[in-house]
Each structure stands twice: as structure tokens, then as C-alpha cells.
């Protein structure tokens, strides 16, 4: 659907085909709504915030200005995670999702992995509210737990966990702080807290990897979305921790380095 069609189907609460077959007329209230939508769009607001939702892996998700709009490439990260999770021996598969935003990754995983539970953390209370609502609307509330907490604080918990996670997954903020002002206008309308990866864009990878082994079971895996020019630097961060192995980079639809995956070695207990 083009943008106009997306706005009209949203105002009329109908399918695309109804715009043409049934040729519904806009009543005055709907006309006003539609005009307001066009104005907001003309001022650079992302379409998804205006219509209030987006699609991610065939799932409709509610979004607002407090959450990053899920990107199509992140679907590939979820597909890789689903493949890994399905091969895991433990049930339920326990997944930790760091920086959940709209809950897109958690909800898509909960829908696709038969017996799993996803714990999702986000520093933004508004994001946790959006994600919780999205899980409820997609009937996966019982397979997800949303925790309002700074991920660094969450990762600093040093009590022994009952059972560690089988997988950690994250699409953290990874834009360099100094590059935020150069992003396209509509991206700048997204929460900077969801984009800003610190001075070199790598802060979240560094902090997550410092602590990840306390949260992962042996042989558990960690999956990241990364910036297209960050694979080398993040590989070096992984290399600081010898208990990570089988680390590899994979690419997005545009054939750019976009994701990394690694596994916690069974020997991690020795290194601990
Ligand atoms: N992929 C997003 C962008 O390019 C950034 C998301 C993030 O920082 N995790 O705008």
C-alpha cells in the first residue's frame, strides 16, 4: 500500500481493496482526520506514528513516538533467532530481549517458537506500556514478561538466576551520538534514546557483552542487530571474551553487515 492508501484504510478502518471496489466516501469527520494526517506527514512525522501501527513479520503492532518503528531488516534477526530456538533442547526456551521498544522481537519470537518464554527489558516506561499492549493484542501475553528497567541495571544483577537464558537478543541503540543530527528527518522524530549508542555507537554491545555470560546458559547464544560498519569493532569486543565462540556476521536485504551471532562456550564455567 502506498502512504495515501495506508492513511485512508486507517481512517475508514477498511481493507485496501475496499478503497477501490466499494469506493467508500469520507464523511466530514473522516475528511478532517485525513487532512490532519496529510499535514502531519508533510511536517516530517513518520507515517507509522500517524496511523498508529506498523507491520512486522505479518504482525500488526501499535507504535507511538515513544518507540522505534520496527525495521524490515530486523525481521531477519528474528528469523535467525527462531531457527536457533527451535533447535534448542531445553523447553521452554528462555529468551532475554534487551531494549524491547514496541516489543516487536519478543512478540514475533513468542508467536513463532512453540514453547518459549521471553523476558523483555526497556528503560522507557512508555515503551514497556506499548510492548505490553502489543503482546496482549497478539495473544502472547502469557509467553512474555515486560520489565521496566535500565538494561545495564538489569545486567548488573548478580544473584544466581534460577535458570539462565538460552538466548539473548538485542537491537540496541547503535547510532553514534554525533551522527544523530545527520539522520533523515523522520528518523530524527524517533526516540533518540532508542538510537543513541554513545560516542562510538558501541556502548550497548560493550556493556551487554561484559555481563552476558552471567545470564546465558552454556551453549546459549546471543544475537545482535548492528550498524553496517560495526562488524569489525564488535567482533573485537567479542574477542575480549574467550568463552564466546562460533561468532559470525550476517547480512540484511541490502547485503550489508547487519547482524551478529555468537555462542557461549561450554567451558565458560572455567573462565568464570
Ligand atoms: N536501524 C535503525 C536506523 O538505521 C537504528 C536502530 C538502532 O539504533 N538500533 O535508523
CSV table of C-alpha atoms and ligand atoms in Angstrom, one decimal:
chain,number,residue,atom,x,y,z
A,1,UNK,CA,0.0,0.0,0.0
A,2,UNK,CA,1.2,3.5,-0.7
A,3,UNK,CA,1.1,6.1,2.1
A,4,UNK,CA,-2.2,7.6,0.9
A,5,UNK,CA,-3.8,4.2,1.0
A,6,UNK,CA,-2.4,3.4,4.4
A,7,UNK,CA,-3.9,6.7,5.8
A,8,UNK,CA,-7.3,6.1,4.1
A,9,UNK,CA,-7.6,2.5,5.2
A,10,UNK,CA,-6.7,3.6,8.7
A,11,UNK,CA,-9.3,6.5,8.7
A,12,UNK,CA,-12.0,4.3,7.1
A,13,UNK,CA,-11.0,1.1,9.0
A,14,UNK,CA,-11.2,-0.9,5.9
A,15,UNK,CA,-9.0,-3.0,3.6
A,16,UNK,CA,-7.1,-1.7,0.6
A,17,UNK,CA,-9.4,-3.4,-1.8
A,18,UNK,CA,-12.4,-1.6,-0.2
A,19,UNK,CA,-11.0,1.7,-1.2
A,20,UNK,CA,-11.5,0.8,-4.9
A,21,UNK,CA,-14.3,-1.8,-5.0
A,22,UNK,CA,-16.6,-0.3,-2.5
A,23,UNK,CA,-15.5,3.3,-3.0
A,24,UNK,CA,-16.4,4.5,0.4
A,25,UNK,CA,-16.8,8.2,0.8
A,26,UNK,CA,-15.2,10.1,3.6
A,27,UNK,CA,-17.7,11.8,6.0
A,28,UNK,CA,-16.7,15.2,7.2
A,29,UNK,CA,-15.1,13.9,10.4
A,30,UNK,CA,-13.0,11.4,8.4
A,31,UNK,CA,-12.1,14.1,5.9
A,32,UNK,CA,-10.8,16.2,8.7
A,33,UNK,CA,-8.8,13.3,10.1
A,34,UNK,CA,-7.3,12.5,6.7
A,35,UNK,CA,-6.3,16.1,6.2
A,36,UNK,CA,-4.7,16.2,9.6
A,37,UNK,CA,-2.8,13.1,8.7
A,38,UNK,CA,-1.5,14.6,5.5
A,39,UNK,CA,-0.4,17.7,7.3
A,40,UNK,CA,1.5,15.7,10.0
A,41,UNK,CA,3.2,13.7,7.2
A,42,UNK,CA,4.1,16.9,5.4
A,43,UNK,CA,5.8,18.1,8.5
A,44,UNK,CA,8.0,15.1,8.5
A,45,UNK,CA,6.3,12.8,11.1
A,46,UNK,CA,6.8,9.1,10.3
A,47,UNK,CA,3.7,7.5,8.7
A,48,UNK,CA,3.6,4.8,11.3
A,49,UNK,CA,3.2,7.2,14.1
A,50,UNK,CA,0.4,9.0,12.3
A,51,UNK,CA,-1.6,5.9,11.6
A,52,UNK,CA,-0.6,4.4,14.9
A,53,UNK,CA,0.7,1.0,13.8
A,54,UNK,CA,3.1,-0.9,11.6
A,55,UNK,CA,3.6,-4.4,10.3
A,56,UNK,CA,6.5,-6.7,11.5
A,57,UNK,CA,6.6,-10.2,10.3
A,58,UNK,CA,2.9,-10.3,9.4
A,59,UNK,CA,2.1,-9.0,12.9
A,60,UNK,CA,0.3,-5.7,13.4
A,61,UNK,CA,2.0,-3.7,16.1
A,62,UNK,CA,0.8,-0.5,17.8
A,63,UNK,CA,3.5,2.2,17.7
A,64,UNK,CA,3.8,5.8,19.0
A,65,UNK,CA,6.5,8.4,19.3
A,66,UNK,CA,7.9,6.6,22.4
A,67,UNK,CA,9.2,3.6,20.4
A,68,UNK,CA,11.4,3.0,17.5
A,69,UNK,CA,9.5,1.9,14.4
A,70,UNK,CA,10.4,-1.7,13.7
A,71,UNK,CA,12.5,-2.0,10.6
A,72,UNK,CA,12.1,-4.7,7.9
A,73,UNK,CA,15.7,-5.9,8.3
A,74,UNK,CA,15.1,-6.8,12.0
A,75,UNK,CA,12.8,-9.5,10.7
A,76,UNK,CA,15.9,-11.3,9.5
A,77,UNK,CA,17.3,-11.2,13.0
A,78,UNK,CA,14.1,-12.8,14.3
A,79,UNK,CA,14.1,-15.4,11.6
A,80,UNK,CA,17.7,-16.5,12.6
A,81,UNK,CA,16.6,-16.5,16.3
A,82,UNK,CA,13.6,-18.7,15.6
A,83,UNK,CA,15.8,-21.2,13.7
A,84,UNK,CA,18.2,-21.3,16.7
A,85,UNK,CA,15.5,-21.5,19.3
A,86,UNK,CA,13.7,-24.4,17.5
A,87,UNK,CA,17.0,-26.4,17.7
A,88,UNK,CA,17.4,-25.9,21.4
A,89,UNK,CA,17.0,-28.8,23.6
A,90,UNK,CA,15.5,-27.1,26.7
A,91,UNK,CA,11.9,-26.3,27.0
A,92,UNK,CA,10.5,-23.8,27.4
A,93,UNK,CA,13.2,-21.9,25.6
A,94,UNK,CA,14.1,-18.9,27.8
A,95,UNK,CA,14.9,-15.7,25.8
A,96,UNK,CA,16.1,-12.3,27.1
A,97,UNK,CA,15.3,-9.4,24.9
A,98,UNK,CA,17.3,-6.2,25.8
A,99,UNK,CA,15.8,-2.9,24.7
A,100,UNK,CA,12.4,-4.2,23.5
A,101,UNK,CA,10.8,-0.9,22.3
A,102,UNK,CA,7.5,-1.8,20.7
A,103,UNK,CA,8.1,-5.5,21.7
A,104,UNK,CA,8.5,-6.5,18.0
A,105,UNK,CA,11.2,-9.0,18.5
A,106,UNK,CA,9.7,-10.5,21.7
A,107,UNK,CA,6.2,-10.8,20.2
A,108,UNK,CA,7.4,-12.3,16.9
A,109,UNK,CA,9.5,-14.9,18.7
A,110,UNK,CA,6.7,-15.7,21.1
A,111,UNK,CA,4.4,-16.3,18.1
A,112,UNK,CA,6.9,-18.4,16.2
A,113,UNK,CA,8.6,-20.5,18.8
A,114,UNK,CA,6.2,-23.1,20.2
A,115,UNK,CA,7.4,-23.4,23.7
A,116,UNK,CA,9.3,-20.4,24.8
A,117,UNK,CA,9.2,-17.5,27.3
A,118,UNK,CA,10.6,-14.1,26.5
A,119,UNK,CA,11.7,-11.6,29.2
A,120,UNK,CA,12.0,-8.1,27.7
A,121,UNK,CA,13.6,-5.1,29.3
A,122,UNK,CA,13.4,-1.5,28.4
A,123,UNK,CA,14.4,1.7,30.1
A,124,UNK,CA,11.3,3.6,28.8
A,125,UNK,CA,8.1,3.1,30.8
A,126,UNK,CA,6.1,4.3,27.8
A,127,UNK,CA,7.8,1.6,25.6
A,128,UNK,CA,7.0,-1.1,28.1
A,129,UNK,CA,3.4,0.0,28.0
A,130,UNK,CA,3.3,-0.2,24.2
A,131,UNK,CA,5.0,-3.6,24.2
A,132,UNK,CA,2.7,-5.0,26.9
A,133,UNK,CA,-0.3,-3.9,24.9
A,134,UNK,CA,1.1,-5.3,21.7
A,135,UNK,CA,1.7,-8.7,23.4
A,136,UNK,CA,-1.9,-8.7,24.7
A,137,UNK,CA,-3.3,-7.9,21.3
A,138,UNK,CA,-1.2,-10.6,19.7
A,139,UNK,CA,-2.3,-13.2,22.2
A,140,UNK,CA,1.2,-13.8,23.6
A,141,UNK,CA,0.9,-12.1,27.0
A,142,UNK,CA,1.4,-15.4,28.7
A,143,UNK,CA,4.7,-16.1,26.9
A,144,UNK,CA,6.2,-12.7,27.5
A,145,UNK,CA,7.2,-10.7,30.6
A,146,UNK,CA,8.0,-7.0,30.1
A,147,UNK,CA,10.3,-5.4,32.7
A,148,UNK,CA,10.6,-1.6,33.1
A,149,UNK,CA,14.3,-1.3,33.9
A,150,UNK,CA,17.5,0.1,32.5
A,151,UNK,CA,19.2,-2.8,30.8
A,152,UNK,CA,22.6,-2.0,32.5
A,153,UNK,CA,20.9,-2.2,35.8
A,154,UNK,CA,19.2,-5.4,34.9
A,155,UNK,CA,22.5,-6.8,33.7
A,156,UNK,CA,24.2,-5.8,37.0
A,157,UNK,CA,22.0,-8.2,39.0
A,158,UNK,CA,24.5,-10.6,40.4
A,159,UNK,CA,22.2,-13.0,42.3
A,160,UNK,CA,22.3,-16.5,41.0
A,161,UNK,CA,19.5,-16.9,38.4
A,162,UNK,CA,17.2,-19.9,38.9
A,163,UNK,CA,17.7,-20.9,35.3
A,164,UNK,CA,19.8,-19.0,32.9
A,165,UNK,CA,18.6,-17.8,29.5
A,166,UNK,CA,19.0,-20.0,26.4
A,167,UNK,CA,19.2,-16.9,24.2
A,168,UNK,CA,19.9,-13.2,24.5
A,169,UNK,CA,18.7,-11.0,21.6
A,170,UNK,CA,19.0,-7.3,21.2
A,171,UNK,CA,18.6,-4.5,18.7
A,172,UNK,CA,20.2,-1.9,20.9
A,173,UNK,CA,20.7,1.8,20.0
A,174,UNK,CA,23.8,1.8,17.7
A,175,UNK,CA,24.0,5.2,16.1
A,176,UNK,CA,27.0,7.4,17.1
A,177,UNK,CA,25.8,10.3,19.3
A,178,UNK,CA,27.4,12.8,16.9
A,179,UNK,CA,25.6,11.3,13.9
A,180,UNK,CA,22.1,11.7,15.2
A,181,UNK,CA,21.7,15.2,13.9
A,182,UNK,CA,22.5,14.0,10.4
A,183,UNK,CA,19.8,11.3,10.3
A,184,UNK,CA,16.9,11.7,7.9
A,185,UNK,CA,14.2,14.0,9.3
A,186,UNK,CA,11.7,11.2,10.0
A,187,UNK,CA,14.3,9.1,11.8
A,188,UNK,CA,15.1,12.1,14.0
A,189,UNK,CA,11.4,12.0,15.1
A,190,UNK,CA,12.0,8.6,16.7
A,191,UNK,CA,13.1,8.4,20.3
A,192,UNK,CA,16.8,9.4,20.5
A,193,UNK,CA,17.1,7.1,23.5
A,194,UNK,CA,16.4,4.2,21.1
A,195,UNK,CA,19.0,5.4,18.5
A,196,UNK,CA,21.9,6.8,20.5
A,197,UNK,CA,24.7,4.2,21.0
A,198,UNK,CA,27.1,6.6,22.7
A,199,UNK,CA,30.1,8.4,21.3
A,200,UNK,CA,31.2,5.5,19.1
A,201,UNK,CA,27.8,3.8,18.8
A,202,UNK,CA,29.2,0.7,20.5
A,203,UNK,CA,28.3,1.3,24.2
A,204,UNK,CA,25.5,-1.2,24.4
A,205,UNK,CA,27.4,-4.0,22.8
A,206,UNK,CA,30.3,-3.4,25.2
A,207,UNK,CA,28.1,-3.3,28.2
A,208,UNK,CA,26.0,-6.3,27.2
A,209,UNK,CA,29.0,-8.5,26.4
A,210,UNK,CA,30.6,-7.6,29.7
A,211,UNK,CA,27.8,-9.3,31.5
A,212,UNK,CA,26.1,-11.6,29.1
A,213,UNK,CA,27.8,-14.8,30.3
A,214,UNK,CA,26.2,-14.4,33.7
A,215,UNK,CA,22.8,-14.6,32.1
A,216,UNK,CA,23.3,-17.2,29.4
A,217,UNK,CA,23.5,-20.9,29.9
A,218,UNK,CA,26.4,-22.8,28.4
A,219,UNK,CA,25.9,-23.3,24.7
A,220,UNK,CA,23.3,-20.5,24.8
A,221,UNK,CA,23.5,-17.9,22.0
A,222,UNK,CA,23.5,-14.2,21.7
A,223,UNK,CA,22.1,-12.3,18.7
A,224,UNK,CA,22.6,-8.7,17.9
A,225,UNK,CA,21.5,-6.3,15.2
A,226,UNK,CA,24.4,-4.0,14.4
A,227,UNK,CA,25.2,-0.9,12.4
A,228,UNK,CA,26.5,-1.7,8.9
A,229,UNK,CA,30.1,-0.5,9.6
A,230,UNK,CA,30.3,-2.0,13.1
A,231,UNK,CA,31.0,-5.7,12.4
A,232,UNK,CA,34.8,-5.5,12.9
A,233,UNK,CA,34.6,-3.5,16.1
A,234,UNK,CA,32.0,-5.7,17.6
A,235,UNK,CA,34.0,-8.8,16.6
A,236,UNK,CA,36.9,-7.3,18.6
A,237,UNK,CA,34.7,-6.8,21.6
A,238,UNK,CA,33.6,-10.5,21.4
A,239,UNK,CA,37.2,-11.5,21.1
A,240,UNK,CA,37.9,-10.0,24.5
A,241,UNK,CA,35.8,-12.8,26.0
A,242,UNK,CA,37.3,-16.1,25.1
A,243,UNK,CA,34.2,-18.0,26.1
A,244,UNK,CA,32.3,-16.8,23.1
A,245,UNK,CA,32.8,-18.9,20.0
A,246,UNK,CA,31.3,-19.5,16.6
A,247,UNK,CA,30.9,-15.8,16.3
A,248,UNK,CA,29.6,-14.8,12.8
A,249,UNK,CA,28.2,-11.8,11.0
A,250,UNK,CA,25.2,-12.0,8.7
A,251,UNK,CA,23.7,-9.6,6.2
A,252,UNK,CA,20.5,-7.7,5.6
A,253,UNK,CA,18.3,-7.4,2.5
A,254,UNK,CA,20.7,-4.7,1.1
A,255,UNK,CA,23.6,-7.1,1.6
A,256,UNK,CA,25.1,-5.0,4.4
A,257,UNK,CA,26.6,-6.5,7.5
A,258,UNK,CA,23.7,-6.1,9.9
A,259,UNK,CA,23.6,-8.9,12.5
A,260,UNK,CA,26.0,-10.9,14.7
A,261,UNK,CA,25.5,-14.2,16.4
A,262,UNK,CA,27.7,-16.0,18.9
A,263,UNK,CA,27.6,-18.9,21.3
A,264,UNK,CA,28.7,-19.2,24.9
A,265,UNK,CA,31.2,-22.0,25.1
A,266,UNK,CA,30.5,-25.0,27.4
A,267,UNK,CA,33.8,-24.2,29.1
A,268,UNK,CA,32.6,-20.8,30.4
A,269,UNK,CA,32.5,-22.2,33.9
A,270,UNK,CA,36.3,-22.5,33.9
A,271,UNK,CA,36.7,-18.9,32.8
A,272,UNK,CA,34.3,-17.6,35.3
B,1,LIG,N1,18.2,0.7,12.2
B,1,LIG,C1,17.9,2.0,12.8
B,1,LIG,C2,18.3,3.1,11.8
B,1,LIG,O1,19.1,2.9,11.0
B,1,LIG,C3,18.7,2.2,14.1
B,1,LIG,C4,18.2,1.2,15.1
B,1,LIG,C5,19.1,1.2,16.2
B,1,LIG,O2,19.9,2.1,16.6
B,1,LIG,N2,19.1,0.0,16.8
B,1,LIG,O3,17.7,4.1,11.9
